PDB file of C-alpha atoms and ligand atoms in Angstrom:
ATOM      1  CA  MET A  18       0.537  -0.150   0.012  1.00  0.00           C
ATOM      2  CA  THR A  19       1.258   3.418  -1.391  1.00  0.00           C
ATOM      3  CA  ALA A  20       0.857   6.357   1.675  1.00  0.00           C
ATOM      4  CA  PRO A  21      -1.205   8.936   0.004  1.00  0.00           C
ATOM      5  CA  GLY A  22       0.794  11.527  -0.336  1.00  0.00           C
ATOM      6  CA  ALA A  23       3.330  10.248  -1.088  1.00  0.00           C
ATOM      7  CA  HIS A  24       4.517  11.438  -4.050  1.00  0.00           C
ATOM      8  CA  ALA A  25       7.129  13.287  -4.664  1.00  0.00           C
ATOM      9  CA  PRO A  26       6.308  17.016  -4.864  1.00  0.00           C
ATOM     10  CA  ALA A  27       6.996  19.091  -8.859  1.00  0.00           C
ATOM     11  CA  GLU A  28       9.942  20.981  -7.075  1.00  0.00           C
ATOM     12  CA  SER A  29      13.016  19.293  -5.004  1.00  0.00           C
ATOM     13  CA  PRO A  30      11.354  20.244  -1.633  1.00  0.00           C
ATOM     14  CA  THR A  31      13.943  19.699   1.392  1.00  0.00           C
ATOM     15  CA  PRO A  32      13.575  16.758   3.546  1.00  0.00           C
ATOM     16  CA  ARG A  33      11.293  18.839   6.316  1.00  0.00           C
ATOM     17  CA  GLU A  34       8.935  19.388   3.169  1.00  0.00           C
ATOM     18  CA  THR A  35       8.519  16.074   2.353  1.00  0.00           C
ATOM     19  CA  PRO A  36       5.086  14.455   2.971  1.00  0.00           C
ATOM     20  CA  ARG A  37       5.608  11.821   5.552  1.00  0.00           C
ATOM     21  CA  ARG A  38       4.287   8.563   5.614  1.00  0.00           C
ATOM     22  CA  ARG A  39       1.901   7.967   8.097  1.00  0.00           C
ATOM     23  CA  ARG A  40       2.119   5.833  11.591  1.00  0.00           C
ATOM     24  CA  THR A  41      -0.916   6.122  13.409  1.00  0.00           C
ATOM     25  CA  LEU A  42      -2.832   3.293  11.899  1.00  0.00           C
ATOM     26  CA  LEU A  43      -6.339   2.935  11.464  1.00  0.00           C
ATOM     27  CA  MET A  44      -8.907   1.136  11.997  1.00  0.00           C
ATOM     28  CA  GLY A  45     -12.096  -0.189   9.459  1.00  0.00           C
ATOM     29  CA  VAL A  46     -15.039  -1.085  11.540  1.00  0.00           C
ATOM     30  CA  VAL A  47     -17.244  -3.765  10.547  1.00  0.00           C
ATOM     31  CA  ASN A  48     -19.556  -4.753  12.136  1.00  0.00           C
ATOM     32  CA  VAL A  49     -21.754  -8.078  11.034  1.00  0.00           C
ATOM     33  CA  THR A  50     -24.875  -8.086  11.805  1.00  0.00           C
ATOM     34  CA  PRO A  51     -27.930  -9.405   9.746  1.00  0.00           C
ATOM     35  CA  ASP A  52     -29.671  -7.338   7.406  1.00  0.00           C
ATOM     36  CA  SER A  53     -33.462  -6.949   8.168  1.00  0.00           C
ATOM     37  CA  PHE A  54     -34.206  -9.518   5.848  1.00  0.00           C
ATOM     38  CA  SER A  55     -32.086 -12.267   7.207  1.00  0.00           C
ATOM     39  CA  ASP A  56     -31.190 -14.198  10.284  1.00  0.00           C
ATOM     40  CA  GLY A  57     -27.437 -14.003  10.982  1.00  0.00           C
ATOM     41  CA  GLY A  58     -24.698 -15.953   9.890  1.00  0.00           C
ATOM     42  CA  ARG A  59     -25.826 -16.493   6.786  1.00  0.00           C
ATOM     43  CA  HIS A  60     -23.795 -15.894   3.567  1.00  0.00           C
ATOM     44  CA  PHE A  61     -25.037 -12.926   2.222  1.00  0.00           C
ATOM     45  CA  ASP A  62     -24.099 -10.685   5.262  1.00  0.00           C
ATOM     46  CA  HIS A  63     -20.059 -12.461   5.289  1.00  0.00           C
ATOM     47  CA  GLU A  64     -20.194 -11.530   1.821  1.00  0.00           C
ATOM     48  CA  ARG A  65     -21.651  -8.666   2.743  1.00  0.00           C
ATOM     49  CA  ALA A  66     -19.427  -8.088   5.645  1.00  0.00           C
ATOM     50  CA  LEU A  67     -15.858  -8.684   3.490  1.00  0.00           C
ATOM     51  CA  ASP A  68     -17.038  -6.273   0.236  1.00  0.00           C
ATOM     52  CA  HIS A  69     -16.988  -3.610   3.382  1.00  0.00           C
ATOM     53  CA  ALA A  70     -13.958  -4.471   4.322  1.00  0.00           C
ATOM     54  CA  ARG A  71     -12.323  -4.722   0.776  1.00  0.00           C
ATOM     55  CA  ARG A  72     -13.525  -0.963   0.119  1.00  0.00           C
ATOM     56  CA  MET A  73     -12.220   0.106   3.533  1.00  0.00           C
ATOM     57  CA  LEU A  74      -8.015  -1.702   3.379  1.00  0.00           C
ATOM     58  CA  ALA A  75      -8.293  -0.793  -0.691  1.00  0.00           C
ATOM     59  CA  ASP A  76      -9.052   3.094   0.676  1.00  0.00           C
ATOM     60  CA  GLY A  77      -6.081   2.548   3.233  1.00  0.00           C
ATOM     61  CA  ALA A  78      -7.294   0.729   6.016  1.00  0.00           C
ATOM     62  CA  ASP A  79      -3.472  -0.533   7.684  1.00  0.00           C
ATOM     63  CA  LEU A  80      -7.085  -3.197   9.962  1.00  0.00           C
ATOM     64  CA  ILE A  81      -9.941  -5.057  10.075  1.00  0.00           C
ATOM     65  CA  ASP A  82     -12.307  -5.151  13.586  1.00  0.00           C
ATOM     66  CA  VAL A  83     -14.787  -7.270  13.133  1.00  0.00           C
ATOM     67  CA  GLY A  84     -17.699  -6.961  14.997  1.00  0.00           C
ATOM     68  CA  GLY A  85     -20.470  -9.240  15.644  1.00  0.00           C
ATOM     69  CA  GLU A  86     -22.279  -7.936  19.200  1.00  0.00           C
ATOM     70  CA  SER A  87     -23.118  -4.127  19.235  1.00  0.00           C
ATOM     71  CA  THR A  88     -22.235  -2.386  21.966  1.00  0.00           C
ATOM     72  CA  ARG A  89     -23.714   1.158  20.691  1.00  0.00           C
ATOM     73  CA  PRO A  90     -24.950   2.208  24.485  1.00  0.00           C
ATOM     74  CA  GLY A  91     -29.301   0.767  24.751  1.00  0.00           C
ATOM     75  CA  ALA A  92     -27.442  -2.535  23.051  1.00  0.00           C
ATOM     76  CA  VAL A  93     -28.539  -5.646  23.923  1.00  0.00           C
ATOM     77  CA  LEU A  94     -26.372  -8.707  23.927  1.00  0.00           C
ATOM     78  CA  VAL A  95     -26.388 -11.608  21.401  1.00  0.00           C
ATOM     79  CA  ALA A  96     -25.768 -15.124  22.350  1.00  0.00           C
ATOM     80  CA  GLU A  97     -22.170 -16.627  22.002  1.00  0.00           C
ATOM     81  CA  ARG A  98     -22.782 -19.634  19.326  1.00  0.00           C
ATOM     82  CA  THR A  99     -24.749 -16.581  17.494  1.00  0.00           C
ATOM     83  CA  GLU A 100     -21.794 -13.941  17.929  1.00  0.00           C
ATOM     84  CA  MET A 101     -18.738 -16.450  16.854  1.00  0.00           C
ATOM     85  CA  LYS A 102     -21.433 -17.753  13.747  1.00  0.00           C
ATOM     86  CA  ARG A 103     -21.621 -13.872  12.305  1.00  0.00           C
ATOM     87  CA  VAL A 104     -17.662 -13.219  13.081  1.00  0.00           C
ATOM     88  CA  LEU A 105     -15.781 -15.870  12.564  1.00  0.00           C
ATOM     89  CA  PRO A 106     -16.307 -16.666   9.068  1.00  0.00           C
ATOM     90  CA  VAL A 107     -15.410 -13.257   7.843  1.00  0.00           C
ATOM     91  CA  VAL A 108     -12.279 -13.944  10.233  1.00  0.00           C
ATOM     92  CA  GLU A 109     -11.195 -16.151   8.346  1.00  0.00           C
ATOM     93  CA  ALA A 110     -11.480 -14.915   4.637  1.00  0.00           C
ATOM     94  CA  LEU A 111      -9.873 -12.232   5.676  1.00  0.00           C
ATOM     95  CA  ALA A 112      -6.331 -13.544   7.209  1.00  0.00           C
ATOM     96  CA  ALA A 113      -6.554 -16.010   4.576  1.00  0.00           C
ATOM     97  CA  GLU A 114      -5.961 -12.825   2.832  1.00  0.00           C
ATOM     98  CA  ASN A 115      -2.862 -11.768   5.184  1.00  0.00           C
ATOM     99  CA  VAL A 116      -5.209  -8.770   6.304  1.00  0.00           C
ATOM    100  CA  PRO A 117      -4.876  -8.293   9.696  1.00  0.00           C
ATOM    101  CA  VAL A 118      -8.056  -8.450  11.455  1.00  0.00           C
ATOM    102  CA  SER A 119      -8.861  -7.601  14.907  1.00  0.00           C
ATOM    103  CA  VAL A 120     -11.987  -8.794  16.949  1.00  0.00           C
ATOM    104  CA  ASP A 121     -14.869  -6.796  18.664  1.00  0.00           C
ATOM    105  CA  THR A 122     -15.662  -9.026  21.429  1.00  0.00           C
ATOM    106  CA  ALA A 123     -16.116  -9.918  25.288  1.00  0.00           C
ATOM    107  CA  LYS A 124     -16.391 -13.311  25.467  1.00  0.00           C
ATOM    108  CA  PRO A 125     -13.935 -16.010  25.608  1.00  0.00           C
ATOM    109  CA  ALA A 126     -15.045 -18.604  24.125  1.00  0.00           C
ATOM    110  CA  VAL A 127     -15.551 -16.279  20.999  1.00  0.00           C
ATOM    111  CA  MET A 128     -11.934 -14.776  21.117  1.00  0.00           C
ATOM    112  CA  ARG A 129     -10.784 -18.157  21.383  1.00  0.00           C
ATOM    113  CA  ALA A 130     -11.862 -18.876  18.380  1.00  0.00           C
ATOM    114  CA  ALA A 131     -11.451 -15.770  16.865  1.00  0.00           C
ATOM    115  CA  ILE A 132      -7.827 -16.403  16.908  1.00  0.00           C
ATOM    116  CA  ALA A 133      -8.085 -19.838  16.157  1.00  0.00           C
ATOM    117  CA  ALA A 134      -9.517 -18.115  13.024  1.00  0.00           C
ATOM    118  CA  GLY A 135      -6.485 -15.768  12.754  1.00  0.00           C
ATOM    119  CA  ALA A 136      -7.132 -12.676  13.768  1.00  0.00           C
ATOM    120  CA  CYS A 137      -4.256 -11.148  15.533  1.00  0.00           C
ATOM    121  CA  LEU A 138      -5.825  -8.961  17.940  1.00  0.00           C
ATOM    122  CA  ILE A 139      -9.113  -9.089  20.570  1.00  0.00           C
ATOM    123  CA  ASN A 140     -10.558  -5.625  21.272  1.00  0.00           C
ATOM    124  CA  ASP A 141     -12.164  -5.820  24.229  1.00  0.00           C
ATOM    125  CA  VAL A 142     -14.481  -3.077  25.540  1.00  0.00           C
ATOM    126  CA  ARG A 143     -14.776  -4.673  28.600  1.00  0.00           C
ATOM    127  CA  ALA A 144     -10.976  -4.795  29.410  1.00  0.00           C
ATOM    128  CA  LEU A 145     -10.769  -8.422  29.292  1.00  0.00           C
ATOM    129  CA  GLN A 146     -12.413  -8.703  32.593  1.00  0.00           C
ATOM    130  CA  ALA A 147     -14.738 -11.551  32.076  1.00  0.00           C
ATOM    131  CA  ARG A 148     -14.123 -15.009  34.041  1.00  0.00           C
ATOM    132  CA  GLY A 149     -11.544 -16.272  31.256  1.00  0.00           C
ATOM    133  CA  ALA A 150     -10.877 -14.063  29.159  1.00  0.00           C
ATOM    134  CA  LEU A 151      -6.859 -13.222  30.137  1.00  0.00           C
ATOM    135  CA  ALA A 152      -6.384 -16.734  29.870  1.00  0.00           C
ATOM    136  CA  ALA A 153      -7.865 -16.543  26.201  1.00  0.00           C
ATOM    137  CA  VAL A 154      -5.226 -14.185  25.055  1.00  0.00           C
ATOM    138  CA  ALA A 155      -2.275 -14.823  27.040  1.00  0.00           C
ATOM    139  CA  GLY A 156      -2.530 -19.148  25.471  1.00  0.00           C
ATOM    140  CA  SER A 157      -2.216 -16.716  21.845  1.00  0.00           C
ATOM    141  CA  GLY A 158       0.253 -14.312  20.394  1.00  0.00           C
ATOM    142  CA  CYS A 159      -2.649 -12.663  19.873  1.00  0.00           C
ATOM    143  CA  GLY A 160      -2.208  -8.532  20.673  1.00  0.00           C
ATOM    144  CA  VAL A 161      -5.432  -6.999  23.156  1.00  0.00           C
ATOM    145  CA  CYS A 162      -7.249  -3.205  23.447  1.00  0.00           C
ATOM    146  CA  LEU A 163      -8.067  -2.951  26.767  1.00  0.00           C
ATOM    147  CA  MET A 164     -11.574  -0.200  26.637  1.00  0.00           C
ATOM    148  CA  HIS A 165     -12.436   1.422  29.769  1.00  0.00           C
ATOM    149  CA  MET A 166     -16.434   1.534  29.924  1.00  0.00           C
ATOM    150  CA  GLN A 167     -18.326   2.563  33.496  1.00  0.00           C
ATOM    151  CA  GLY A 168     -21.791   0.374  33.595  1.00  0.00           C
ATOM    152  CA  ARG A 169     -22.569  -1.755  30.873  1.00  0.00           C
ATOM    153  CA  PRO A 170     -24.474  -1.081  27.288  1.00  0.00           C
ATOM    154  CA  ARG A 171     -27.813  -1.317  28.221  1.00  0.00           C
ATOM    155  CA  THR A 172     -27.950   2.114  30.761  1.00  0.00           C
ATOM    156  CA  MET A 173     -24.425   3.079  30.871  1.00  0.00           C
ATOM    157  CA  GLN A 174     -25.315   6.364  29.171  1.00  0.00           C
ATOM    158  CA  ALA A 175     -28.398   6.139  31.565  1.00  0.00           C
ATOM    159  CA  ASP A 176     -26.719   9.252  33.985  1.00  0.00           C
ATOM    160  CA  PRO A 177     -22.177   8.589  34.159  1.00  0.00           C
ATOM    161  CA  ARG A 178     -20.415   9.967  37.018  1.00  0.00           C
ATOM    162  CA  TYR A 179     -17.217  10.621  37.555  1.00  0.00           C
ATOM    163  CA  ASP A 180     -15.529  12.626  40.585  1.00  0.00           C
ATOM    164  CA  ASP A 181     -12.071  13.030  37.908  1.00  0.00           C
ATOM    165  CA  ALA A 182     -13.102  11.175  34.396  1.00  0.00           C
ATOM    166  CA  VAL A 183      -9.607  11.503  32.932  1.00  0.00           C
ATOM    167  CA  ARG A 184      -7.418   9.925  36.401  1.00  0.00           C
ATOM    168  CA  GLU A 185     -10.631   7.598  36.987  1.00  0.00           C
ATOM    169  CA  VAL A 186     -10.110   6.077  33.438  1.00  0.00           C
ATOM    170  CA  ARG A 187      -6.424   6.389  32.961  1.00  0.00           C
ATOM    171  CA  ASP A 188      -5.716   4.032  36.303  1.00  0.00           C
ATOM    172  CA  PHE A 189      -8.464   1.306  35.744  1.00  0.00           C
ATOM    173  CA  LEU A 190      -6.676   0.957  32.167  1.00  0.00           C
ATOM    174  CA  VAL A 191      -3.096   0.925  33.802  1.00  0.00           C
ATOM    175  CA  ALA A 192      -4.504  -1.683  36.722  1.00  0.00           C
ATOM    176  CA  ARG A 193      -5.953  -3.915  33.687  1.00  0.00           C
ATOM    177  CA  ALA A 194      -3.087  -3.873  32.035  1.00  0.00           C
ATOM    178  CA  LEU A 195      -1.117  -4.391  34.623  1.00  0.00           C
ATOM    179  CA  ILE A 196      -3.079  -7.643  35.078  1.00  0.00           C
ATOM    180  CA  ALA A 197      -2.970  -8.505  31.744  1.00  0.00           C
ATOM    181  CA  GLU A 198       1.157  -8.237  31.711  1.00  0.00           C
ATOM    182  CA  GLY A 199       0.376 -10.352  35.656  1.00  0.00           C
ATOM    183  CA  ALA A 200      -1.637 -13.026  33.706  1.00  0.00           C
ATOM    184  CA  GLY A 201       1.123 -13.386  30.762  1.00  0.00           C
ATOM    185  CA  ILE A 202       0.165 -10.826  28.091  1.00  0.00           C
ATOM    186  CA  ALA A 203       3.444  -9.609  27.205  1.00  0.00           C
ATOM    187  CA  ARG A 204       3.317  -5.474  27.621  1.00  0.00           C
ATOM    188  CA  ASP A 205       4.208  -5.060  24.087  1.00  0.00           C
ATOM    189  CA  ARG A 206       1.421  -6.562  23.029  1.00  0.00           C
ATOM    190  CA  ILE A 207      -1.423  -3.920  25.202  1.00  0.00           C
ATOM    191  CA  ALA A 208      -3.147  -1.026  24.121  1.00  0.00           C
ATOM    192  CA  ILE A 209      -5.537   0.653  25.751  1.00  0.00           C
ATOM    193  CA  ASP A 210      -8.163   3.028  25.019  1.00  0.00           C
ATOM    194  CA  PRO A 211     -10.311   5.593  27.121  1.00  0.00           C
ATOM    195  CA  GLY A 212     -14.058   4.006  25.693  1.00  0.00           C
ATOM    196  CA  PHE A 213     -15.170   7.149  24.059  1.00  0.00           C
ATOM    197  CA  GLY A 214     -18.785   6.968  24.518  1.00  0.00           C
ATOM    198  CA  PHE A 215     -19.293   4.160  27.495  1.00  0.00           C
ATOM    199  CA  GLY A 216     -20.730   5.718  30.719  1.00  0.00           C
ATOM    200  CA  LYS A 217     -19.483   9.334  28.998  1.00  0.00           C
ATOM    201  CA  THR A 218     -20.499  12.165  28.588  1.00  0.00           C
ATOM    202  CA  VAL A 219     -19.743  14.958  26.133  1.00  0.00           C
ATOM    203  CA  ALA A 220     -18.020  16.869  28.444  1.00  0.00           C
ATOM    204  CA  HIS A 221     -16.538  13.321  29.824  1.00  0.00           C
ATOM    205  CA  ASN A 222     -15.403  12.137  26.157  1.00  0.00           C
ATOM    206  CA  LEU A 223     -14.168  16.134  25.705  1.00  0.00           C
ATOM    207  CA  ALA A 224     -12.021  15.999  29.088  1.00  0.00           C
ATOM    208  CA  LEU A 225     -10.717  13.154  27.510  1.00  0.00           C
ATOM    209  CA  LEU A 226      -9.901  13.649  24.301  1.00  0.00           C
ATOM    210  CA  ARG A 227      -8.181  16.249  25.449  1.00  0.00           C
ATOM    211  CA  SER A 228      -6.109  14.494  27.531  1.00  0.00           C
ATOM    212  CA  LEU A 229      -5.024  11.470  25.858  1.00  0.00           C
ATOM    213  CA  ARG A 230      -1.411  12.094  25.948  1.00  0.00           C
ATOM    214  CA  GLY A 231      -1.309  10.623  29.173  1.00  0.00           C
ATOM    215  CA  LEU A 232      -2.747   8.063  28.145  1.00  0.00           C
ATOM    216  CA  ALA A 233      -0.734   7.939  25.699  1.00  0.00           C
ATOM    217  CA  ASP A 234       2.688   8.724  28.311  1.00  0.00           C
ATOM    218  CA  THR A 235       1.779   5.363  29.964  1.00  0.00           C
ATOM    219  CA  GLY A 236       3.649   4.068  27.131  1.00  0.00           C
ATOM    220  CA  TYR A 237       0.795   1.829  25.799  1.00  0.00           C
ATOM    221  CA  PRO A 238       0.045   2.012  22.158  1.00  0.00           C
ATOM    222  CA  VAL A 239      -3.547   3.946  22.541  1.00  0.00           C
ATOM    223  CA  LEU A 240      -6.628   3.899  19.979  1.00  0.00           C
ATOM    224  CA  ALA A 241      -9.090   6.568  19.643  1.00  0.00           C
ATOM    225  CA  GLY A 242     -12.575   5.485  18.539  1.00  0.00           C
ATOM    226  CA  LEU A 243     -14.934   9.179  18.247  1.00  0.00           C
ATOM    227  CA  SER A 244     -16.311   7.756  14.402  1.00  0.00           C
ATOM    228  CA  ARG A 245     -19.633   8.858  14.436  1.00  0.00           C
ATOM    229  CA  LYS A 246     -21.020   8.614  17.859  1.00  0.00           C
ATOM    230  CA  ALA A 247     -23.065  10.830  19.754  1.00  0.00           C
ATOM    231  CA  THR A 248     -21.024  13.631  20.983  1.00  0.00           C
ATOM    232  CA  ILE A 249     -20.353  14.391  17.293  1.00  0.00           C
ATOM    233  CA  GLY A 250     -23.708  14.340  16.938  1.00  0.00           C
ATOM    234  CA  GLU A 251     -24.322  16.234  20.169  1.00  0.00           C
ATOM    235  CA  ILE A 252     -21.516  18.781  19.619  1.00  0.00           C
ATOM    236  CA  THR A 253     -22.677  19.398  15.653  1.00  0.00           C
ATOM    237  CA  GLY A 254     -26.292  18.666  15.692  1.00  0.00           C
ATOM    238  CA  ARG A 255     -25.609  15.798  13.070  1.00  0.00           C
ATOM    239  CA  GLU A 256     -27.314  12.476  12.279  1.00  0.00           C
ATOM    240  CA  VAL A 257     -25.859   9.239  12.727  1.00  0.00           C
ATOM    241  CA  GLY A 258     -24.941   9.037   9.057  1.00  0.00           C
ATOM    242  CA  GLU A 259     -23.722  12.977   8.966  1.00  0.00           C
ATOM    243  CA  ARG A 260     -21.282  12.622  11.300  1.00  0.00           C
ATOM    244  CA  MET A 261     -18.538  11.909   9.009  1.00  0.00           C
ATOM    245  CA  ALA A 262     -16.641  16.226   8.803  1.00  0.00           C
ATOM    246  CA  GLY A 263     -16.856  15.929  12.619  1.00  0.00           C
ATOM    247  CA  SER A 264     -15.116  12.410  12.944  1.00  0.00           C
ATOM    248  CA  VAL A 265     -12.354  13.483  10.771  1.00  0.00           C
ATOM    249  CA  ALA A 266     -11.736  16.046  13.026  1.00  0.00           C
ATOM    250  CA  ALA A 267     -12.446  13.840  16.004  1.00  0.00           C
ATOM    251  CA  ALA A 268      -9.691  11.421  15.022  1.00  0.00           C
ATOM    252  CA  LEU A 269      -7.201  14.557  13.526  1.00  0.00           C
ATOM    253  CA  ALA A 270      -7.516  15.826  17.411  1.00  0.00           C
ATOM    254  CA  ALA A 271      -6.668  12.001  18.782  1.00  0.00           C
ATOM    255  CA  VAL A 272      -4.095  11.940  16.837  1.00  0.00           C
ATOM    256  CA  ALA A 273      -2.313  14.981  17.481  1.00  0.00           C
ATOM    257  CA  ARG A 274      -2.288  13.949  20.771  1.00  0.00           C
ATOM    258  CA  GLY A 275      -0.062  10.101  20.961  1.00  0.00           C
ATOM    259  CA  ALA A 276      -2.968   7.987  19.697  1.00  0.00           C
ATOM    260  CA  ALA A 277      -1.512   5.341  17.331  1.00  0.00           C
ATOM    261  CA  ILE A 278      -4.816   3.746  16.240  1.00  0.00           C
ATOM    262  CA  VAL A 279      -7.821   5.487  15.684  1.00  0.00           C
ATOM    263  CA  ARG A 280     -11.382   2.789  15.150  1.00  0.00           C
ATOM    264  CA  VAL A 281     -13.020   4.496  12.224  1.00  0.00           C
ATOM    265  CA  HIS A 282     -15.542   4.414   9.405  1.00  0.00           C
ATOM    266  CA  ASP A 283     -15.170   6.202   6.481  1.00  0.00           C
ATOM    267  CA  VAL A 284     -11.522   5.476   5.894  1.00  0.00           C
ATOM    268  CA  ARG A 285     -11.411   7.321   2.829  1.00  0.00           C
ATOM    269  CA  GLU A 286     -11.787  10.625   4.172  1.00  0.00           C
ATOM    270  CA  THR A 287      -9.748  10.789   7.731  1.00  0.00           C
ATOM    271  CA  VAL A 288      -6.844   8.823   4.965  1.00  0.00           C
ATOM    272  CA  ASP A 289      -6.997  12.544   2.366  1.00  0.00           C
ATOM    273  CA  ALA A 290      -7.008  14.208   6.490  1.00  0.00           C
ATOM    274  CA  LEU A 291      -4.421  12.642   7.914  1.00  0.00           C
ATOM    275  CA  ALA A 292      -1.832  13.312   5.367  1.00  0.00           C
ATOM    276  CA  VAL A 293      -2.686  16.850   4.923  1.00  0.00           C
ATOM    277  CA  TRP A 294      -1.975  17.382   8.652  1.00  0.00           C
ATOM    278  CA  LEU A 295       0.644  14.843   8.581  1.00  0.00           C
ATOM    279  CA  ALA A 296       2.143  16.917   5.367  1.00  0.00           C
ATOM    280  CA  VAL A 297       1.505  20.635   7.185  1.00  0.00           C
ATOM    281  CA  GLU A 298       2.934  19.446  10.560  1.00  0.00           C
ATOM    282  CA  ALA A 299       6.057  17.680   8.816  1.00  0.00           C
ATOM    283  CA  ARG A 300       6.554  15.586  11.934  1.00  0.00           C
ATOM    284  CA  GLU A 301       4.454  12.951  13.454  1.00  0.00           C
ATOM    285  CA  PRO A 302       2.920  13.681  17.182  1.00  0.00           C
ATOM    286  CA  ARG A 303       4.595  10.915  19.519  1.00  0.00           C
ATOM    287  CA  THR A 304       2.447   7.951  19.895  1.00  0.00           C
TER     288      THR A 304
HETATM  289  C1  LIG B  18     -15.128   1.592  20.680  1.00  0.00           C
HETATM  290  C2  LIG B  18     -14.858   0.078  19.900  1.00  0.00           C
HETATM  291  C3  LIG B  18     -13.996   1.998  20.912  1.00  0.00           C
HETATM  292  C4  LIG B  18     -12.764   0.466  20.949  1.00  0.00           C
HETATM  293  C5  LIG B  18     -17.107   0.508  19.593  1.00  0.00           C
HETATM  294  C6  LIG B  18     -19.011   2.173  18.239  1.00  0.00           C
HETATM  295  C7  LIG B  18     -20.119   1.704  19.186  1.00  0.00           C
HETATM  296  N1  LIG B  18     -13.677  -0.366  20.649  1.00  0.00           N
HETATM  297  N2  LIG B  18     -15.763  -0.631  19.454  1.00  0.00           N
HETATM  298  N3  LIG B  18     -12.600   1.170  20.983  1.00  0.00           N
HETATM  299  N4  LIG B  18     -16.750   1.759  20.556  1.00  0.00           N
HETATM  300  N5  LIG B  18     -11.667  -0.498  21.362  1.00  0.00           N
HETATM  301  O1  LIG B  18     -18.556   2.307  17.303  1.00  0.00           O
HETATM  302  O2  LIG B  18     -20.244   3.246  18.116  1.00  0.00           O
HETATM  303  O3  LIG B  18     -14.590   3.618  21.169  1.00  0.00           O
HETATM  304  S1  LIG B  18     -18.895  -0.239  19.154  1.00  0.00           S
END
């Protein structure tokens, strides 16, 4: 894959003016959830998810995050078997094409099956707190993203409260990372994520974004996911289908504060925005 902006400018540039290849990784989101005419796990849903993934890869995604259970506010949990039927065929197909695949799951059995199917990253919104989750990842060479969430998806947005959201989220993530290391997951396999929108108000999310550098300074790579979330909607007044520009701005703000990975739906637009921003900055922030 060639980085956008990698073409030589017409005039011979000094090294400082040469657009840089970005180091920030773009994670493209693929949801394998049934459309209204099918029961999930059907061939059609998988083909649709794969088409979507391939389009994001062509647009410049570095890895694909496959999810079979919605964790959006108010979402209802799905059964383990259903989740596996949704995600595993997609993971297998992408892994067979040498695509780096992460799986968005909190269930140890799904983690194990996803790793066997070729996933290289487990993306757990529950930070490996489910019984058996630490062991499921520790026994593999797979990476893990530990995310912070207050409460549970069905109710977490009801009335989220913190004394100090930034400190509490950081302390939780560092504690979970140390527990993961103690369970045998090497430090260089761990990323952390403040979990924007997971039991957080707009004010909490903005405070966490402003202070993302403090998370990056823990030494763990930071993943940031703000794409199309309610906070973008509240700031812009846009419905979920119209949050692309706001999401791109949020991704840039996260990268400027040291995010190593941004989780996005609109890969092509984020790639372009990052390329322009990096060309102007001529130096990527520390991650
Ligand atoms: C996130 C996620 C996030 C990580 C979702 C949505 C909700 N995983 N899975 N971070 N969000 N690591 O995309 O709106 O922010 S699902």
